[in-house]
Tab-separated table of C-alpha atoms in Angstrom:
chain	number	residue	atom	x	y	z
Y	1	UNK	CA	0.010	-0.009	0.001
Y	2	UNK	CA	1.209	3.490	-0.856
Y	3	UNK	CA	0.421	6.367	1.480
Y	4	UNK	CA	0.372	9.900	0.000
Y	5	UNK	CA	1.390	13.002	1.990
Y	6	UNK	CA	1.488	15.755	-0.574
Y	7	UNK	CA	1.828	16.715	-4.219
Y	8	UNK	CA	4.676	18.954	-5.398
Y	9	UNK	CA	6.173	20.226	-8.625
Y	10	UNK	CA	9.275	18.463	-9.886
Y	11	UNK	CA	12.178	20.835	-9.260
Y	12	UNK	CA	15.940	20.568	-9.539
Y	13	UNK	CA	16.202	20.557	-5.772
Y	14	UNK	CA	14.108	17.772	-4.340
Y	15	UNK	CA	12.154	18.393	-1.125
Y	16	UNK	CA	13.247	16.568	2.006
Y	17	UNK	CA	11.398	15.826	5.235
Y	18	UNK	CA	14.469	16.987	7.251
Y	19	UNK	CA	14.714	13.672	9.005
Y	20	UNK	CA	11.016	13.260	9.746
Y	21	UNK	CA	10.021	9.654	9.113
Y	22	UNK	CA	6.728	8.789	7.473
Y	23	UNK	CA	3.791	7.114	9.201
Y	24	UNK	CA	4.766	4.188	11.385
Y	25	UNK	CA	8.430	4.868	10.729
Y	26	UNK	CA	8.242	4.364	6.981
Y	27	UNK	CA	10.697	6.166	4.708
Y	28	UNK	CA	9.244	9.076	2.721
Y	29	UNK	CA	10.127	8.878	-0.955
Y	30	UNK	CA	9.193	10.786	-4.097
Y	31	UNK	CA	7.271	9.358	-7.001
Y	32	UNK	CA	7.567	11.584	-10.084
Y	33	UNK	CA	5.230	11.549	-13.057
Y	34	UNK	CA	5.429	14.175	-15.837
Y	35	UNK	CA	6.526	17.129	-13.799
Y	36	UNK	CA	4.427	16.328	-10.743
Y	37	UNK	CA	5.784	14.580	-7.678
Y	38	UNK	CA	3.921	12.696	-4.963
Y	39	UNK	CA	5.573	12.392	-1.550
Y	40	UNK	CA	4.731	8.857	-0.397
Y	41	UNK	CA	5.701	6.036	1.942
Y	42	UNK	CA	5.248	2.310	1.321
Y	43	UNK	CA	3.563	0.000	3.823
Y	44	UNK	CA	2.826	-3.676	4.040
Y	45	UNK	CA	-0.401	-3.101	5.983
Y	46	UNK	CA	-3.653	-2.539	3.993
Y	47	UNK	CA	-4.396	0.755	5.750
Y	48	UNK	CA	-3.009	3.152	8.307
Y	49	UNK	CA	-4.467	3.657	11.752
Y	50	UNK	CA	-6.205	6.980	12.246
Y	51	UNK	CA	-4.779	7.915	15.630
Y	52	UNK	CA	-3.475	11.234	16.847
Y	53	UNK	CA	0.178	10.203	16.514
Y	54	UNK	CA	-0.316	9.367	12.864
Y	55	UNK	CA	-2.299	12.572	12.220
Y	56	UNK	CA	0.581	14.625	13.642
Y	57	UNK	CA	3.186	12.624	11.719
Y	58	UNK	CA	1.276	13.245	8.460
Y	59	UNK	CA	1.363	16.923	9.381
Y	60	UNK	CA	5.046	17.003	10.333
Y	61	UNK	CA	6.165	15.364	7.098
Y	62	UNK	CA	4.227	17.959	5.101
Y	63	UNK	CA	5.398	20.892	7.233
Y	64	UNK	CA	9.012	19.845	6.779
Y	65	UNK	CA	8.713	19.860	2.987
Y	66	UNK	CA	6.725	23.080	2.811
Y	67	UNK	CA	9.696	24.979	4.289
Y	68	UNK	CA	11.312	24.929	0.875
Y	69	UNK	CA	8.696	23.808	-1.666
Y	70	UNK	CA	5.177	24.741	-2.701
Y	71	UNK	CA	2.909	21.756	-2.121
Y	72	UNK	CA	-0.678	20.581	-1.994
Y	73	UNK	CA	-1.236	18.625	1.222
Y	74	UNK	CA	-3.195	15.402	0.796
Y	75	UNK	CA	-6.093	14.565	3.069
Y	76	UNK	CA	-5.120	12.105	5.787
Y	77	UNK	CA	-5.770	8.521	4.721
Y	78	UNK	CA	-5.067	8.882	0.990
Y	79	UNK	CA	-3.744	5.484	-0.070
Y	80	UNK	CA	-3.216	3.620	-3.315
Y	81	UNK	CA	-2.741	-0.084	-3.866
Y	82	UNK	CA	0.182	0.335	-6.303
Y	83	UNK	CA	2.371	2.822	-8.222
Y	84	UNK	CA	0.444	2.401	-11.448
Y	85	UNK	CA	-2.849	3.624	-10.047
Y	86	UNK	CA	-1.227	6.624	-8.397
Y	87	UNK	CA	0.635	7.517	-11.611
Y	88	UNK	CA	-2.619	7.356	-13.561
Y	89	UNK	CA	-4.235	9.857	-11.180
Y	90	UNK	CA	-1.213	12.205	-11.384
Y	91	UNK	CA	-1.376	12.127	-15.188
Y	92	UNK	CA	-5.117	12.623	-15.291
Y	93	UNK	CA	-5.048	15.634	-12.958
Y	94	UNK	CA	-1.711	17.062	-14.119
Y	95	UNK	CA	-3.011	20.479	-15.192
Y	96	UNK	CA	-5.195	20.981	-12.120
Y	97	UNK	CA	-2.349	20.008	-9.817
Y	98	UNK	CA	0.103	22.393	-11.522
Y	99	UNK	CA	-2.432	25.228	-11.357
Y	100	UNK	CA	-3.101	24.422	-7.724
Y	101	UNK	CA	0.593	24.546	-6.906
Y	102	UNK	CA	0.949	27.929	-8.615
Y	103	UNK	CA	-1.931	29.297	-6.582
Y	104	UNK	CA	-0.309	28.431	-3.216
Y	105	UNK	CA	3.296	29.114	-4.155
Y	106	UNK	CA	5.059	31.281	-1.567
Y	107	UNK	CA	2.115	31.133	0.797
Y	108	UNK	CA	1.160	29.450	4.069
Y	109	UNK	CA	-2.262	28.961	5.607
Y	110	UNK	CA	-3.173	30.743	8.831
Y	111	UNK	CA	-6.227	29.855	10.890
Y	112	UNK	CA	-8.240	32.425	12.811
Y	113	UNK	CA	-10.808	31.586	15.492
Y	114	UNK	CA	-12.923	34.161	17.273
Y	115	UNK	CA	-14.695	32.861	20.365
Y	116	UNK	CA	-16.581	34.313	23.280
Y	117	UNK	CA	-19.969	34.809	24.821
Y	118	UNK	CA	-22.606	36.763	22.935
Y	119	UNK	CA	-23.350	40.027	24.725
Y	120	UNK	CA	-27.066	40.648	24.482
Y	121	UNK	CA	-29.759	42.799	26.030
Y	122	UNK	CA	-32.270	39.997	25.766
Y	123	UNK	CA	-33.304	38.316	29.026
Y	124	UNK	CA	-31.343	35.265	30.054
Y	125	UNK	CA	-32.715	32.049	28.567
Y	126	UNK	CA	-35.259	30.388	30.778
Y	127	UNK	CA	-33.838	27.322	32.410
Y	128	UNK	CA	-36.309	24.507	32.286
Y	129	UNK	CA	-36.155	22.058	35.213
Y	130	UNK	CA	-35.564	18.527	34.035
Y	131	UNK	CA	-38.891	17.499	35.545
Y	132	UNK	CA	-40.789	20.156	33.639
Y	133	UNK	CA	-42.286	18.593	30.556
Y	134	UNK	CA	-45.212	20.879	29.765
Y	135	UNK	CA	-45.684	22.264	26.286
Y	136	UNK	CA	-45.219	25.798	27.623
Y	137	UNK	CA	-41.788	24.985	29.040
Y	138	UNK	CA	-40.838	23.405	25.768
Y	139	UNK	CA	-41.891	26.481	23.804
Y	140	UNK	CA	-40.011	28.761	26.178
Y	141	UNK	CA	-36.886	26.704	25.741
Y	142	UNK	CA	-37.289	26.784	21.999
Y	143	UNK	CA	-37.815	30.554	21.999
Y	144	UNK	CA	-34.703	31.076	24.108
Y	145	UNK	CA	-32.675	28.860	21.833
Y	146	UNK	CA	-33.971	30.707	18.779
Y	147	UNK	CA	-33.078	34.088	20.329
Y	148	UNK	CA	-29.602	32.872	21.167
Y	149	UNK	CA	-29.156	31.590	17.628
Y	150	UNK	CA	-30.282	34.920	16.125
Y	151	UNK	CA	-27.883	36.854	18.391
Y	152	UNK	CA	-25.041	34.597	17.294
Y	153	UNK	CA	-25.914	35.188	13.641
Y	154	UNK	CA	-25.957	38.975	14.118
Y	155	UNK	CA	-22.616	38.859	15.913
Y	156	UNK	CA	-21.101	36.593	13.250
Y	157	UNK	CA	-22.218	39.024	10.532
Y	158	UNK	CA	-20.578	41.928	12.390
Y	159	UNK	CA	-17.354	40.003	12.827
Y	160	UNK	CA	-17.328	39.085	9.153
Y	161	UNK	CA	-17.122	42.776	8.238
Y	162	UNK	CA	-14.824	43.871	11.082
Y	163	UNK	CA	-12.470	40.856	11.160
Y	164	UNK	CA	-12.773	38.626	8.106
Y	165	UNK	CA	-12.860	41.270	5.371
Y	166	UNK	CA	-9.835	43.268	6.599
Y	167	UNK	CA	-7.849	40.045	7.014
Y	168	UNK	CA	-8.779	38.964	3.500
Y	169	UNK	CA	-7.120	42.182	2.273
Y	170	UNK	CA	-3.834	40.991	3.776
Y	171	UNK	CA	-4.186	37.510	2.281
Y	172	UNK	CA	-4.137	36.043	-1.220
Y	173	UNK	CA	-7.344	34.230	-0.369
Y	174	UNK	CA	-9.584	33.519	2.600
Y	175	UNK	CA	-12.471	31.193	3.423
Y	176	UNK	CA	-14.982	31.201	6.247
Y	177	UNK	CA	-15.406	27.866	7.931
Y	178	UNK	CA	-18.585	26.415	9.531
Y	179	UNK	CA	-19.014	27.198	13.233
Y	180	UNK	CA	-19.091	23.843	14.928
Y	181	UNK	CA	-19.080	24.867	18.571
Y	182	UNK	CA	-21.438	27.113	20.473
Y	183	UNK	CA	-18.910	29.709	21.649
Y	184	UNK	CA	-17.245	30.016	18.247
Y	185	UNK	CA	-18.230	33.276	16.581
Y	186	UNK	CA	-15.984	33.132	13.537
Y	187	UNK	CA	-13.653	30.566	12.083
Y	188	UNK	CA	-11.641	31.181	8.939
Y	189	UNK	CA	-8.558	30.134	6.982
Y	190	UNK	CA	-6.332	32.484	5.015
Y	191	UNK	CA	-3.741	31.925	2.330
Y	192	UNK	CA	-0.983	34.384	3.280
Y	193	UNK	CA	2.291	35.138	1.519
Y	194	UNK	CA	5.230	34.260	3.749
Y	195	UNK	CA	6.408	37.884	3.704
Y	196	UNK	CA	3.094	39.117	5.029
Y	197	UNK	CA	2.665	36.642	7.906
Y	198	UNK	CA	4.077	39.133	10.458
Y	199	UNK	CA	1.793	41.890	9.182
Y	200	UNK	CA	-1.121	39.504	9.371
Y	201	UNK	CA	-0.332	38.565	12.975
Y	202	UNK	CA	0.118	42.219	13.898
Y	203	UNK	CA	-3.315	42.916	12.513
Y	204	UNK	CA	-4.727	40.078	14.624
Y	205	UNK	CA	-3.167	41.657	17.692
Y	206	UNK	CA	-4.730	45.009	16.839
Y	207	UNK	CA	-8.101	43.340	16.339
Y	208	UNK	CA	-7.773	41.581	19.705
Y	209	UNK	CA	-7.166	44.926	21.383
Y	210	UNK	CA	-10.179	46.458	19.636
Y	211	UNK	CA	-12.537	43.583	20.525
Y	212	UNK	CA	-12.089	43.128	24.251
Y	213	UNK	CA	-15.164	40.944	24.637
Y	214	UNK	CA	-13.964	38.148	22.405
Y	215	UNK	CA	-10.884	35.984	22.098
Y	216	UNK	CA	-9.095	35.996	18.746
Y	217	UNK	CA	-6.668	33.194	18.141
Y	218	UNK	CA	-4.366	32.807	15.151
Y	219	UNK	CA	-2.958	29.344	14.413
Y	220	UNK	CA	-0.385	28.204	11.910
Y	221	UNK	CA	1.471	28.420	9.646
Y	222	UNK	CA	-0.297	25.382	8.221
Y	223	UNK	CA	0.094	23.717	4.866
Y	224	UNK	CA	-2.590	25.151	2.532
Y	225	UNK	CA	-5.228	22.490	3.284
Y	226	UNK	CA	-8.132	24.865	2.607
Y	227	UNK	CA	-6.722	26.031	-0.721
Y	228	UNK	CA	-6.288	22.863	-2.749
Y	229	UNK	CA	-8.083	22.339	-6.064
Y	230	UNK	CA	-11.021	19.925	-6.205
Y	231	UNK	CA	-10.025	16.950	-8.354
Y	232	UNK	CA	-12.818	15.028	-9.971
Y	233	UNK	CA	-12.841	11.262	-10.317
Y	234	UNK	CA	-10.574	9.637	-12.871
Y	235	UNK	CA	-12.418	8.016	-15.761
Y	236	UNK	CA	-13.225	4.373	-15.210
Y	237	UNK	CA	-10.437	1.960	-16.042
Y	238	UNK	CA	-10.605	1.083	-19.739
Y	239	UNK	CA	-7.594	-1.134	-19.834
V	1	UNK	CA	-19.796	22.784	31.120
V	2	UNK	CA	-16.739	24.851	30.399
V	3	UNK	CA	-16.717	26.514	27.019
V	4	UNK	CA	-13.059	27.413	27.239
V	5	UNK	CA	-10.832	25.154	25.165
V	6	UNK	CA	-7.167	24.974	26.144
V	7	UNK	CA	-4.880	26.150	23.355
V	8	UNK	CA	-3.300	22.737	22.852
V	9	UNK	CA	-6.772	21.368	22.256
V	10	UNK	CA	-7.498	24.205	19.871
V	11	UNK	CA	-4.390	23.296	17.917
V	12	UNK	CA	-5.497	19.668	17.743
V	13	UNK	CA	-8.989	20.733	16.706
V	14	UNK	CA	-7.513	22.900	13.967
V	15	UNK	CA	-5.354	19.955	12.851
V	16	UNK	CA	-8.373	17.630	12.721
V	17	UNK	CA	-10.364	20.121	10.720
V	18	UNK	CA	-7.557	20.175	8.207
V	19	UNK	CA	-6.043	16.697	7.853
V	20	UNK	CA	-9.372	14.869	8.110
V	21	UNK	CA	-11.673	17.329	6.404
V	22	UNK	CA	-9.546	19.301	3.938
V	23	UNK	CA	-6.502	18.610	1.808
V	24	UNK	CA	-6.415	17.370	-1.721
V	25	UNK	CA	-8.574	14.345	-2.479
V	26	UNK	CA	-7.085	12.146	-5.181
V	27	UNK	CA	-10.241	10.783	-6.797
V	28	UNK	CA	-12.649	8.493	-5.068
V	29	UNK	CA	-12.600	5.492	-7.315
V	30	UNK	CA	-8.974	4.685	-6.584
V	31	UNK	CA	-8.277	6.227	-3.216
V	32	UNK	CA	-9.244	3.869	-0.445
V	33	UNK	CA	-10.371	5.816	2.536
V	34	UNK	CA	-9.288	4.856	6.013
V	35	UNK	CA	-12.258	3.033	7.475
V	36	UNK	CA	-12.305	4.736	10.829
V	37	UNK	CA	-11.511	8.322	9.821
V	38	UNK	CA	-15.043	9.593	10.236
V	39	UNK	CA	-15.479	7.965	13.590
V	40	UNK	CA	-12.194	9.351	14.889
V	41	UNK	CA	-13.005	12.804	13.547
V	42	UNK	CA	-16.443	12.979	15.181
V	43	UNK	CA	-15.205	11.311	18.379
V	44	UNK	CA	-12.181	13.555	18.870
V	45	UNK	CA	-14.175	16.693	18.134
V	46	UNK	CA	-16.680	15.703	20.805
V	47	UNK	CA	-13.974	15.055	23.349
V	48	UNK	CA	-12.037	18.196	22.609
V	49	UNK	CA	-14.785	20.771	22.404
V	50	UNK	CA	-17.627	19.286	24.402
V	51	UNK	CA	-19.732	19.612	21.304
V	52	UNK	CA	-23.234	18.848	22.474
V	53	UNK	CA	-24.627	21.298	19.990
V	54	UNK	CA	-22.883	21.083	16.653
V	55	UNK	CA	-24.149	23.500	14.054
V	56	UNK	CA	-26.638	21.158	12.429
V	57	UNK	CA	-28.061	19.756	15.650
V	58	UNK	CA	-28.567	23.282	16.958
V	59	UNK	CA	-31.313	23.754	14.398
V	60	UNK	CA	-33.248	20.872	15.908
V	61	UNK	CA	-35.566	21.352	18.930
V	62	UNK	CA	-33.588	21.308	22.189
V	63	UNK	CA	-35.264	18.139	23.359
V	64	UNK	CA	-32.315	15.911	24.023
V	65	UNK	CA	-28.625	15.915	23.139
V	66	UNK	CA	-27.665	14.144	19.917
V	67	UNK	CA	-26.780	10.518	20.085
V	68	UNK	CA	-23.082	10.247	20.611
V	69	UNK	CA	-21.275	7.658	18.515
V	70	UNK	CA	-18.892	5.314	20.221
V	71	UNK	CA	-15.839	7.358	21.157
V	72	UNK	CA	-12.343	6.166	20.525
V	73	UNK	CA	-10.814	4.865	23.717
V	74	UNK	CA	-8.417	7.104	25.633
V	75	UNK	CA	-5.593	4.939	24.424
V	76	UNK	CA	-6.437	5.802	20.853
V	77	UNK	CA	-6.771	9.478	21.633
V	78	UNK	CA	-3.643	9.857	23.722
């Protein structure tokens, strides 16, 4: 089984993982096909275990290579049964991969999370005792939940204009991410040129100072996971 | 329930949201997905952020918390 970490352009100087081993200690090697290179490791097991150690090792291998080379990070768990099938995919998607690499060249991804309680003039949500099962209590709970949701939407819209849009100006690209936890007000990823990372972080610090009620956290640099091209399926095998 | 997430957990959450949910997908007909990726993703997210109200469940009536899938054991998480 072949495990894929990232796609890169073939260059005169090959990327290295700076001593980082692949998953489960496997050696990371490069498989080149018509100007595109896949960073891979070979395993005798049919799949890799999705545990936190392996997730971090996937990340460390990619981060090591991105110090010197533009790359498209692969999603964790991308495996192929043999070289031939991987080569076929690289050939099929050659142009999209090359265009994708050009888009992220010289950039890193930074994550921004804004969290905090919604400040609102509305009365506190009514707490329904666990024993209370009347229809009225249910409706009160629903109304409180609906009010809280609306407040969160209003706040998220405000933050989009005061936080997301200015940050997008400092980035080559930016995407808003879904809010998966209740206290998260904004979550976004930005594709930032390496030379502008410090300016980006300085802007985050200024935003933090200006928004005392919320917590603004910048993470990264990450490989450009949010800025990879969508690759459609390869045509069914005709041979 | 604390809504604060320690920064190490935030970093792990951010990692999960990237390596398991983003990144280039090399065509579904050949790529074999790791069987337990989805379970690990959902399970770890629940552990890390006490997600009793993920975005899509929030739209449902607040009658009872969503059913929680079997979580990975601590050994798998650690």
